[in-house]
Amino acid sequence: MMEWTSDQKLLHKTVADFAQKELLPLASHIDETETWNKPAFHKMADLGLLGITVSEEFGGIALGATEATLVMETLGTVCASTTLSYLAHSILTVNNLFLNASQAQKEKYLPSLISGKWIGAMAMTEPGAGSDALGMTTRAVKKGNTYYLTGSKTYITNGTEADVLVVYARTGDSKKDISTFIVEKSFPGFKVSKKLKKMGMRGSPTAELSFDQCEVPAENLVGKENDSVAHMMNNLNCERVTISGISLGLAQACLNYSTRYASERSQFGTPLNQFQMIQERLAEMATQLSAGKALVYSAAKAFDRGERSMSLGAQCKLFTAKMATQAGLEAIQILGGYGYMREYPVERFMRDAKLMEIGAGTNEVMRLIIARELYK
């Protein structure tokens, strides 16, 4: 089991209390209505969570991947949708800019993102380039002191709400000629073309974005032109470690609800938790969850020590995504007909968990990454 420091224990308690008070009452509602718990975001800012990995200079609280993952797990146990939006803001946008932006860019954008005044998103996936991220066709052409971005992005978490977006675009003819741009929603040529309806994570807004000769000032280029592949992959690695925390949270929620239900419900005059088949399912869920926690927090600690193997995040994400989806299915089975009803939360847990096998790289891509590392 993890050895938590006193500060980490305090963080967990603070976030758990927040989740129970601010996320739980609306978790079912935002799923049903496909809306967003925006007030919770502003309250996360008050706790310092929106800049969890950022130095105090810009308003952050200077913690690491381990603490970020702990927050993802704790929030994810209550509302995975809100947690996914939190990840897109705090890791894919804020952490990305903190690691890769210039001092001037950090001073301009990070304080407002960390205070919750602005909402962030990261735009990489395209209609024709999902798993093959380097196959993107959105292109940026520089004319004078302005870059003109043309193309579209899809499946963008927070896309409908974002004030600031980290956007990847092609700036050369080589497959690796990718550059990063900071795009504000007010820039001419940018628009949200469609809000997307989803099977799960319905309380996390997802959009398709359009760039029609979108005008981006040259000073909003992050780093050097054609030099973004390395930091894009490093950010994906961090995302895969931390997003695994959401899978842990979902699996924990499934186990908690199933265990409680099995102790309260009886069949044939006997509590469900006395049936061997039910015990077997609960025991498997608990064992897989413990294994997932050991793997994820070991990887998070390694990431904080500076280890950057791509298989680090891939193994976490592959194992925990499969585990969370299976936990959702097991929970539904334990509840039987009630598990299939939307009145009970376990069907939502399962729908939310399925995204973990797709977003931030599919299970199939995770296996490819792990295999390539083995070949090395």
GROMACS .gro file of C-alpha atoms in nm:
model
  376
    1MET     CA    1   0.000   0.000   0.000
    2MET     CA    2   0.103   0.359  -0.058
    3GLU     CA    3   0.286   0.537   0.223
    4TRP     CA    4   0.121   0.879   0.227
    5THR     CA    5   0.285   1.183   0.385
    6SER     CA    6   0.086   1.397   0.628
    7ASP     CA    7   0.049   1.663   0.356
    8GLN     CA    8  -0.083   1.408   0.108
    9LYS     CA    9  -0.331   1.278   0.365
   10LEU     CA   10  -0.451   1.631   0.427
   11LEU     CA   11  -0.485   1.690   0.053
   12HIS     CA   12  -0.690   1.372   0.018
   13LYS     CA   13  -0.923   1.467   0.303
   14THR     CA   14  -0.969   1.821   0.175
   15VAL     CA   15  -1.050   1.703  -0.177
   16ALA     CA   16  -1.274   1.420  -0.054
   17ASP     CA   17  -1.477   1.663   0.158
   18PHE     CA   18  -1.500   1.902  -0.137
   19ALA     CA   19  -1.618   1.623  -0.370
   20GLN     CA   20  -1.890   1.513  -0.132
   21LYS     CA   21  -2.017   1.868  -0.089
   22GLU     CA   22  -1.974   2.016  -0.438
   23LEU     CA   23  -1.972   1.725  -0.686
   24LEU     CA   24  -2.193   1.449  -0.547
   25PRO     CA   25  -2.520   1.648  -0.537
   26LEU     CA   26  -2.493   1.731  -0.910
   27ALA     CA   27  -2.317   1.420  -1.048
   28SER     CA   28  -2.633   1.247  -1.168
   29HIS     CA   29  -2.796   1.570  -1.287
   30ILE     CA   30  -2.511   1.684  -1.512
   31ASP     CA   31  -2.494   1.336  -1.664
   32GLU     CA   32  -2.869   1.334  -1.732
   33THR     CA   33  -2.880   1.687  -1.875
   34GLU     CA   34  -2.533   1.689  -2.038
   35THR     CA   35  -2.447   2.010  -1.855
   36TRP     CA   36  -2.137   2.120  -1.668
   37ASN     CA   37  -2.069   2.186  -1.299
   38LYS     CA   38  -1.895   2.517  -1.362
   39PRO     CA   39  -1.932   2.648  -1.002
   40ALA     CA   40  -1.723   2.355  -0.880
   41PHE     CA   41  -1.438   2.469  -1.105
   42HIS     CA   42  -1.422   2.808  -0.938
   43LYS     CA   43  -1.423   2.642  -0.597
   44MET     CA   44  -1.138   2.414  -0.707
   45ALA     CA   45  -0.945   2.732  -0.780
   46ASP     CA   46  -0.998   2.844  -0.421
   47LEU     CA   47  -0.833   2.518  -0.308
   48GLY     CA   48  -0.538   2.574  -0.543
   49LEU     CA   49  -0.622   2.264  -0.746
   50LEU     CA   50  -0.630   2.431  -1.088
   51GLY     CA   51  -0.256   2.493  -1.067
   52ILE     CA   52  -0.161   2.182  -0.874
   53THR     CA   53   0.171   2.126  -1.056
   54VAL     CA   54   0.259   2.494  -1.108
   55SER     CA   55   0.499   2.700  -0.898
   56GLU     CA   56   0.368   2.956  -0.652
   57GLU     CA   57   0.508   3.234  -0.872
   58PHE     CA   58   0.204   3.195  -1.100
   59GLY     CA   59  -0.049   3.105  -0.830
   60GLY     CA   60   0.002   2.728  -0.820
   61ILE     CA   61   0.073   2.499  -0.526
   62ALA     CA   62   0.386   2.328  -0.667
   63LEU     CA   63   0.293   1.962  -0.621
   64GLY     CA   64   0.374   1.666  -0.847
   65ALA     CA   65   0.215   1.394  -1.058
   66THR     CA   66   0.161   1.184  -0.744
   67GLU     CA   67  -0.058   1.448  -0.582
   68ALA     CA   68  -0.232   1.529  -0.912
   69THR     CA   69  -0.319   1.160  -0.952
   70LEU     CA   70  -0.445   1.145  -0.595
   71VAL     CA   71  -0.676   1.437  -0.668
   72MET     CA   72  -0.800   1.267  -0.988
   73GLU     CA   73  -0.876   0.948  -0.797
   74THR     CA   74  -1.051   1.128  -0.512
   75LEU     CA   75  -1.268   1.343  -0.739
   76GLY     CA   76  -1.322   1.055  -0.983
   77THR     CA   77  -1.474   0.839  -0.711
   78VAL     CA   78  -1.760   1.092  -0.693
   79CYS     CA   79  -1.793   1.247  -1.042
   80ALA     CA   80  -1.570   1.130  -1.326
   81SER     CA   81  -1.716   1.384  -1.571
   82THR     CA   82  -1.609   1.686  -1.370
   83THR     CA   83  -1.274   1.521  -1.303
   84LEU     CA   84  -1.213   1.474  -1.676
   85SER     CA   85  -1.273   1.845  -1.735
   86TYR     CA   86  -1.043   1.919  -1.443
   87LEU     CA   87  -0.769   1.706  -1.602
   88ALA     CA   88  -0.806   1.882  -1.938
   89HIS     CA   89  -0.766   2.216  -1.764
   90SER     CA   90  -0.500   2.143  -1.501
   91ILE     CA   91  -0.278   1.893  -1.684
   92LEU     CA   92  -0.335   1.930  -2.059
   93THR     CA   93  -0.347   2.309  -2.051
   94VAL     CA   94  -0.200   2.458  -1.733
   95ASN     CA   95   0.078   2.205  -1.673
   96ASN     CA   96   0.158   2.205  -2.044
   97LEU     CA   97   0.205   2.582  -2.048
   98PHE     CA   98   0.399   2.581  -1.723
   99LEU     CA   99   0.653   2.334  -1.867
  100ASN     CA  100   0.678   2.466  -2.222
  101ALA     CA  101   0.567   2.830  -2.250
  102SER     CA  102   0.792   3.134  -2.230
  103GLN     CA  103   0.807   3.348  -1.919
  104ALA     CA  104   0.596   3.615  -2.086
  105GLN     CA  105   0.335   3.359  -2.193
  106LYS     CA  106   0.321   3.212  -1.844
  107GLU     CA  107   0.274   3.556  -1.690
  108LYS     CA  108  -0.003   3.637  -1.936
  109TYR     CA  109  -0.206   3.315  -1.918
  110LEU     CA  110  -0.132   3.107  -1.608
  111PRO     CA  111  -0.267   3.336  -1.332
  112SER     CA  112  -0.610   3.364  -1.496
  113LEU     CA  113  -0.623   2.991  -1.571
  114ILE     CA  114  -0.519   2.899  -1.218
  115SER     CA  115  -0.767   3.143  -1.060
  116GLY     CA  116  -1.051   2.993  -1.263
  117LYS     CA  117  -1.116   3.319  -1.446
  118TRP     CA  118  -1.033   3.139  -1.770
  119ILE     CA  119  -1.104   2.778  -1.865
  120GLY     CA  120  -0.846   2.581  -2.060
  121ALA     CA  121  -0.848   2.306  -2.322
  122MET     CA  122  -0.596   2.121  -2.535
  123ALA     CA  123  -0.668   2.054  -2.904
  124MET     CA  124  -0.475   1.772  -3.068
  125THR     CA  125  -0.717   1.507  -3.200
  126GLU     CA  126  -0.865   1.554  -3.547
  127PRO     CA  127  -1.145   1.378  -3.740
  128GLY     CA  128  -0.880   1.190  -3.941
  129ALA     CA  129  -0.602   1.175  -3.682
  130GLY     CA  130  -0.684   1.018  -3.348
  131SER     CA  131  -0.444   0.743  -3.247
  132ASP     CA  132  -0.203   0.869  -3.514
  133ALA     CA  133  -0.149   1.210  -3.355
  134LEU     CA  134   0.137   1.294  -3.592
  135GLY     CA  135  -0.101   1.245  -3.884
  136MET     CA  136  -0.274   1.576  -3.805
  137THR     CA  137  -0.353   1.802  -4.100
  138THR     CA  138  -0.442   2.128  -3.926
  139ARG     CA  139  -0.182   2.365  -4.064
  140ALA     CA  140  -0.033   2.695  -3.949
  141VAL     CA  141   0.124   2.931  -4.203
  142LYS     CA  142   0.318   3.238  -4.091
  143LYS     CA  143   0.267   3.570  -4.267
  144GLY     CA  144   0.443   3.863  -4.108
  145ASN     CA  145   0.380   3.857  -3.733
  146THR     CA  146   0.076   3.631  -3.756
  147TYR     CA  147   0.018   3.259  -3.795
  148TYR     CA  148  -0.296   3.151  -3.982
  149LEU     CA  149  -0.436   2.818  -3.862
  150THR     CA  150  -0.665   2.615  -4.086
  151GLY     CA  151  -0.826   2.282  -4.003
  152SER     CA  152  -1.048   2.116  -3.744
  153LYS     CA  153  -1.011   1.939  -3.411
  154THR     CA  154  -1.255   1.699  -3.250
  155TYR     CA  155  -1.333   1.527  -2.919
  156ILE     CA  156  -1.193   1.833  -2.739
  157THR     CA  157  -1.273   1.823  -2.368
  158ASN     CA  158  -1.386   2.167  -2.242
  159GLY     CA  159  -1.406   2.277  -2.606
  160THR     CA  160  -1.736   2.458  -2.566
  161GLU     CA  161  -1.623   2.639  -2.250
  162ALA     CA  162  -1.255   2.714  -2.310
  163ASP     CA  163  -1.125   3.069  -2.307
  164VAL     CA  164  -0.769   2.955  -2.386
  165LEU     CA  165  -0.664   2.653  -2.591
  166VAL     CA  166  -0.329   2.485  -2.645
  167VAL     CA  167  -0.347   2.387  -3.013
  168TYR     CA  168  -0.112   2.163  -3.209
  169ALA     CA  169  -0.072   2.230  -3.581
  170ARG     CA  170   0.153   2.130  -3.868
  171THR     CA  171   0.412   2.393  -3.970
  172GLY     CA  172   0.621   2.193  -4.218
  173ASP     CA  173   0.618   1.897  -4.453
  174SER     CA  174   0.790   1.643  -4.228
  175LYS     CA  175   0.569   1.418  -4.012
  176LYS     CA  176   0.731   1.567  -3.702
  177ASP     CA  177   0.698   1.931  -3.808
  178ILE     CA  178   0.444   2.009  -3.537
  179SER     CA  179   0.418   2.337  -3.345
  180THR     CA  180   0.215   2.453  -3.047
  181PHE     CA  181   0.002   2.766  -3.032
  182ILE     CA  182  -0.196   2.943  -2.762
  183VAL     CA  183  -0.535   3.031  -2.909
  184GLU     CA  184  -0.788   3.256  -2.739
  185LYS     CA  185  -1.154   3.198  -2.816
  186SER     CA  186  -1.186   3.558  -2.943
  187PHE     CA  187  -0.923   3.515  -3.216
  188PRO     CA  188  -1.072   3.575  -3.565
  189GLY     CA  189  -1.129   3.249  -3.752
  190PHE     CA  190  -1.184   3.030  -3.447
  191LYS     CA  191  -1.522   2.881  -3.360
  192VAL     CA  192  -1.683   2.592  -3.180
  193SER     CA  193  -1.851   2.412  -3.469
  194LYS     CA  194  -2.040   2.147  -3.271
  195LYS     CA  195  -2.108   2.028  -2.918
  196LEU     CA  196  -2.077   1.649  -2.916
  197LYS     CA  197  -2.318   1.407  -2.746
  198LYS     CA  198  -2.156   1.111  -2.574
  199MET     CA  199  -2.229   0.771  -2.425
  200GLY     CA  200  -2.053   0.858  -2.100
  201MET     CA  201  -1.867   1.145  -1.935
  202ARG     CA  202  -2.176   1.344  -2.029
  203GLY     CA  203  -2.114   1.608  -1.763
  204SER     CA  204  -1.785   1.701  -1.930
  205PRO     CA  205  -1.837   1.928  -2.234
  206THR     CA  206  -1.683   1.796  -2.556
  207ALA     CA  207  -1.667   1.979  -2.887
  208GLU     CA  208  -1.555   1.990  -3.244
  209LEU     CA  209  -1.353   2.302  -3.325
  210SER     CA  210  -1.297   2.486  -3.651
  211PHE     CA  211  -0.999   2.700  -3.754
  212ASP     CA  212  -1.064   2.904  -4.069
  213GLN     CA  213  -0.752   3.111  -4.126
  214CYS     CA  214  -0.755   3.163  -3.749
  215GLU     CA  215  -0.528   3.456  -3.669
  216VAL     CA  216  -0.274   3.378  -3.397
  217PRO     CA  217  -0.006   3.634  -3.302
  218ALA     CA  218   0.349   3.506  -3.357
  219GLU     CA  219   0.424   3.560  -2.987
  220ASN     CA  220   0.167   3.287  -2.912
  221LEU     CA  221   0.390   3.021  -3.063
  222VAL     CA  222   0.501   2.798  -2.774
  223GLY     CA  223   0.869   2.712  -2.797
  224LYS     CA  224   1.026   2.684  -3.140
  225GLU     CA  225   0.856   2.615  -3.470
  226ASN     CA  226   0.851   2.244  -3.572
  227ASP     CA  227   0.977   2.146  -3.227
  228SER     CA  228   0.668   2.030  -3.038
  229VAL     CA  229   0.669   1.652  -3.075
  230ALA     CA  230   0.888   1.588  -2.770
  231HIS     CA  231   0.687   1.805  -2.533
  232MET     CA  232   0.359   1.679  -2.684
  233MET     CA  233   0.461   1.320  -2.605
  234ASN     CA  234   0.584   1.413  -2.257
  235ASN     CA  235   0.253   1.581  -2.181
  236LEU     CA  236   0.067   1.273  -2.308
  237ASN     CA  237   0.277   1.059  -2.076
  238CYS     CA  238   0.185   1.279  -1.780
  239GLU     CA  239  -0.179   1.272  -1.888
  240ARG     CA  240  -0.182   0.892  -1.899
  241VAL     CA  241  -0.039   0.860  -1.549
  242THR     CA  242  -0.278   1.113  -1.397
  243ILE     CA  243  -0.589   1.009  -1.592
  244SER     CA  244  -0.536   0.661  -1.451
  245GLY     CA  245  -0.640   0.816  -1.121
  246ILE     CA  246  -0.989   0.868  -1.266
  247SER     CA  247  -1.005   0.497  -1.352
  248LEU     CA  248  -0.903   0.414  -0.996
  249GLY     CA  249  -1.176   0.643  -0.865
  250LEU     CA  250  -1.441   0.485  -1.086
  251ALA     CA  251  -1.338   0.134  -0.983
  252GLN     CA  252  -1.345   0.238  -0.618
  253ALA     CA  253  -1.694   0.382  -0.662
  254CYS     CA  254  -1.812   0.056  -0.820
  255LEU     CA  255  -1.664  -0.149  -0.536
  256ASN     CA  256  -1.805   0.079  -0.266
  257TYR     CA  257  -2.157   0.075  -0.409
  258SER     CA  258  -2.156  -0.298  -0.483
  259THR     CA  259  -2.027  -0.389  -0.138
  260ARG     CA  260  -2.290  -0.176   0.034
  261TYR     CA  261  -2.571  -0.307  -0.189
  262ALA     CA  262  -2.468  -0.670  -0.139
  263SER     CA  263  -2.477  -0.626   0.238
  264GLU     CA  264  -2.823  -0.468   0.234
  265ARG     CA  265  -3.000  -0.676  -0.031
  266SER     CA  266  -3.125  -1.031   0.028
  267GLN     CA  267  -3.236  -1.312  -0.201
  268PHE     CA  268  -3.386  -1.645  -0.090
  269GLY     CA  269  -3.372  -1.512   0.264
  270THR     CA  270  -2.994  -1.467   0.255
  271PRO     CA  271  -2.790  -1.144   0.219
  272LEU     CA  272  -2.627  -1.122  -0.123
  273ASN     CA  273  -2.282  -1.091   0.029
  274GLN     CA  274  -2.316  -1.444   0.167
  275PHE     CA  275  -2.334  -1.597  -0.181
  276GLN     CA  276  -2.000  -1.729  -0.303
  277MET     CA  277  -2.051  -1.595  -0.658
  278ILE     CA  278  -2.103  -1.243  -0.521
  279GLN     CA  279  -1.804  -1.275  -0.289
  280GLU     CA  280  -1.592  -1.386  -0.583
  281ARG     CA  281  -1.687  -1.079  -0.789
  282LEU     CA  282  -1.622  -0.842  -0.499
  283ALA     CA  283  -1.290  -1.009  -0.417
  284GLU     CA  284  -1.174  -0.981  -0.779
  285MET     CA  285  -1.275  -0.614  -0.795
  286ALA     CA  286  -1.089  -0.537  -0.473
  287THR     CA  287  -0.775  -0.724  -0.584
  288GLN     CA  288  -0.764  -0.560  -0.927
  289LEU     CA  289  -0.814  -0.219  -0.767
  290SER     CA  290  -0.528  -0.274  -0.522
  291ALA     CA  291  -0.301  -0.384  -0.806
  292GLY     CA  292  -0.401  -0.079  -1.009
  293LYS     CA  293  -0.325   0.158  -0.723
  294ALA     CA  294   0.016   0.000  -0.668
  295LEU     CA  295   0.102   0.035  -1.038
  296VAL     CA  296  -0.028   0.390  -1.082
  297TYR     CA  297   0.128   0.545  -0.773
  298SER     CA  298   0.457   0.368  -0.836
  299ALA     CA  299   0.456   0.521  -1.186
  300ALA     CA  300   0.353   0.864  -1.055
  301LYS     CA  301   0.641   0.862  -0.808
  302ALA     CA  302   0.879   0.756  -1.085
  303PHE     CA  303   0.748   1.039  -1.304
  304ASP     CA  304   0.814   1.284  -1.020
  305ARG     CA  305   1.170   1.152  -0.998
  306GLY     CA  306   1.220   1.243  -1.363
  307GLU     CA  307   1.166   0.906  -1.533
  308ARG     CA  308   1.005   0.959  -1.871
  309SER     CA  309   0.965   0.616  -2.032
  310MET     CA  310   0.648   0.626  -2.246
  311SER     CA  311   0.553   0.280  -2.122
  312LEU     CA  312   0.523   0.432  -1.774
  313GLY     CA  313   0.192   0.601  -1.854
  314ALA     CA  314   0.087   0.341  -2.109
  315GLN     CA  315   0.097   0.054  -1.860
  316CYS     CA  316  -0.098   0.256  -1.602
  317LYS     CA  317  -0.363   0.359  -1.845
  318LEU     CA  318  -0.402   0.018  -2.009
  319PHE     CA  319  -0.436  -0.172  -1.682
  320THR     CA  320  -0.661   0.071  -1.498
  321ALA     CA  321  -0.890   0.146  -1.794
  322LYS     CA  322  -0.965  -0.223  -1.844
  323MET     CA  323  -1.003  -0.269  -1.471
  324ALA     CA  324  -1.247   0.021  -1.431
  325THR     CA  325  -1.468  -0.089  -1.719
  326GLN     CA  326  -1.479  -0.444  -1.581
  327ALA     CA  327  -1.560  -0.308  -1.234
  328GLY     CA  328  -1.854  -0.121  -1.386
  329LEU     CA  329  -1.983  -0.436  -1.553
  330GLU     CA  330  -1.941  -0.636  -1.232
  331ALA     CA  331  -2.126  -0.372  -1.031
  332ILE     CA  332  -2.417  -0.379  -1.275
  333GLN     CA  333  -2.428  -0.758  -1.253
  334ILE     CA  334  -2.427  -0.755  -0.873
  335LEU     CA  335  -2.717  -0.510  -0.866
  336GLY     CA  336  -2.900  -0.707  -1.132
  337GLY     CA  337  -3.200  -0.524  -1.276
  338TYR     CA  338  -3.137  -0.227  -1.048
  339GLY     CA  339  -2.786  -0.196  -1.191
  340TYR     CA  340  -2.931  -0.150  -1.538
  341MET     CA  341  -3.162   0.129  -1.424
  342ARG     CA  342  -3.050   0.491  -1.446
  343GLU     CA  343  -3.192   0.550  -1.101
  344TYR     CA  344  -2.877   0.379  -0.968
  345PRO     CA  345  -2.529   0.520  -1.039
  346VAL     CA  346  -2.341   0.206  -1.143
  347GLU     CA  347  -2.453   0.218  -1.507
  348ARG     CA  348  -2.310   0.573  -1.518
  349PHE     CA  349  -1.985   0.448  -1.367
  350MET     CA  350  -1.958   0.188  -1.643
  351ARG     CA  351  -2.039   0.436  -1.922
  352ASP     CA  352  -1.785   0.681  -1.786
  353ALA     CA  353  -1.520   0.411  -1.744
  354LYS     CA  354  -1.544   0.302  -2.108
  355LEU     CA  355  -1.394   0.632  -2.220
  356MET     CA  356  -1.079   0.544  -2.026
  357GLU     CA  357  -1.015   0.271  -2.283
  358ILE     CA  358  -1.034   0.523  -2.568
  359GLY     CA  359  -0.932   0.876  -2.463
  360ALA     CA  360  -0.565   0.978  -2.422
  361GLY     CA  361  -0.474   0.684  -2.646
  362THR     CA  362  -0.672   0.366  -2.701
  363ASN     CA  363  -0.589   0.039  -2.529
  364GLU     CA  364  -0.454  -0.085  -2.861
  365VAL     CA  365  -0.212   0.209  -2.886
  366MET     CA  366  -0.104   0.156  -2.525
  367ARG     CA  367  -0.010  -0.203  -2.611
  368LEU     CA  368   0.194  -0.081  -2.910
  369ILE     CA  369   0.383   0.167  -2.692
  370ILE     CA  370   0.459  -0.094  -2.428
  371ALA     CA  371   0.575  -0.345  -2.690
  372ARG     CA  372   0.806  -0.089  -2.855
  373GLU     CA  373   0.966  -0.013  -2.520
  374LEU     CA  374   1.029  -0.385  -2.474
  375TYR     CA  375   1.201  -0.402  -2.814
  376LYS     CA  376   1.438  -0.123  -2.707
   0.00000   0.00000   0.00000
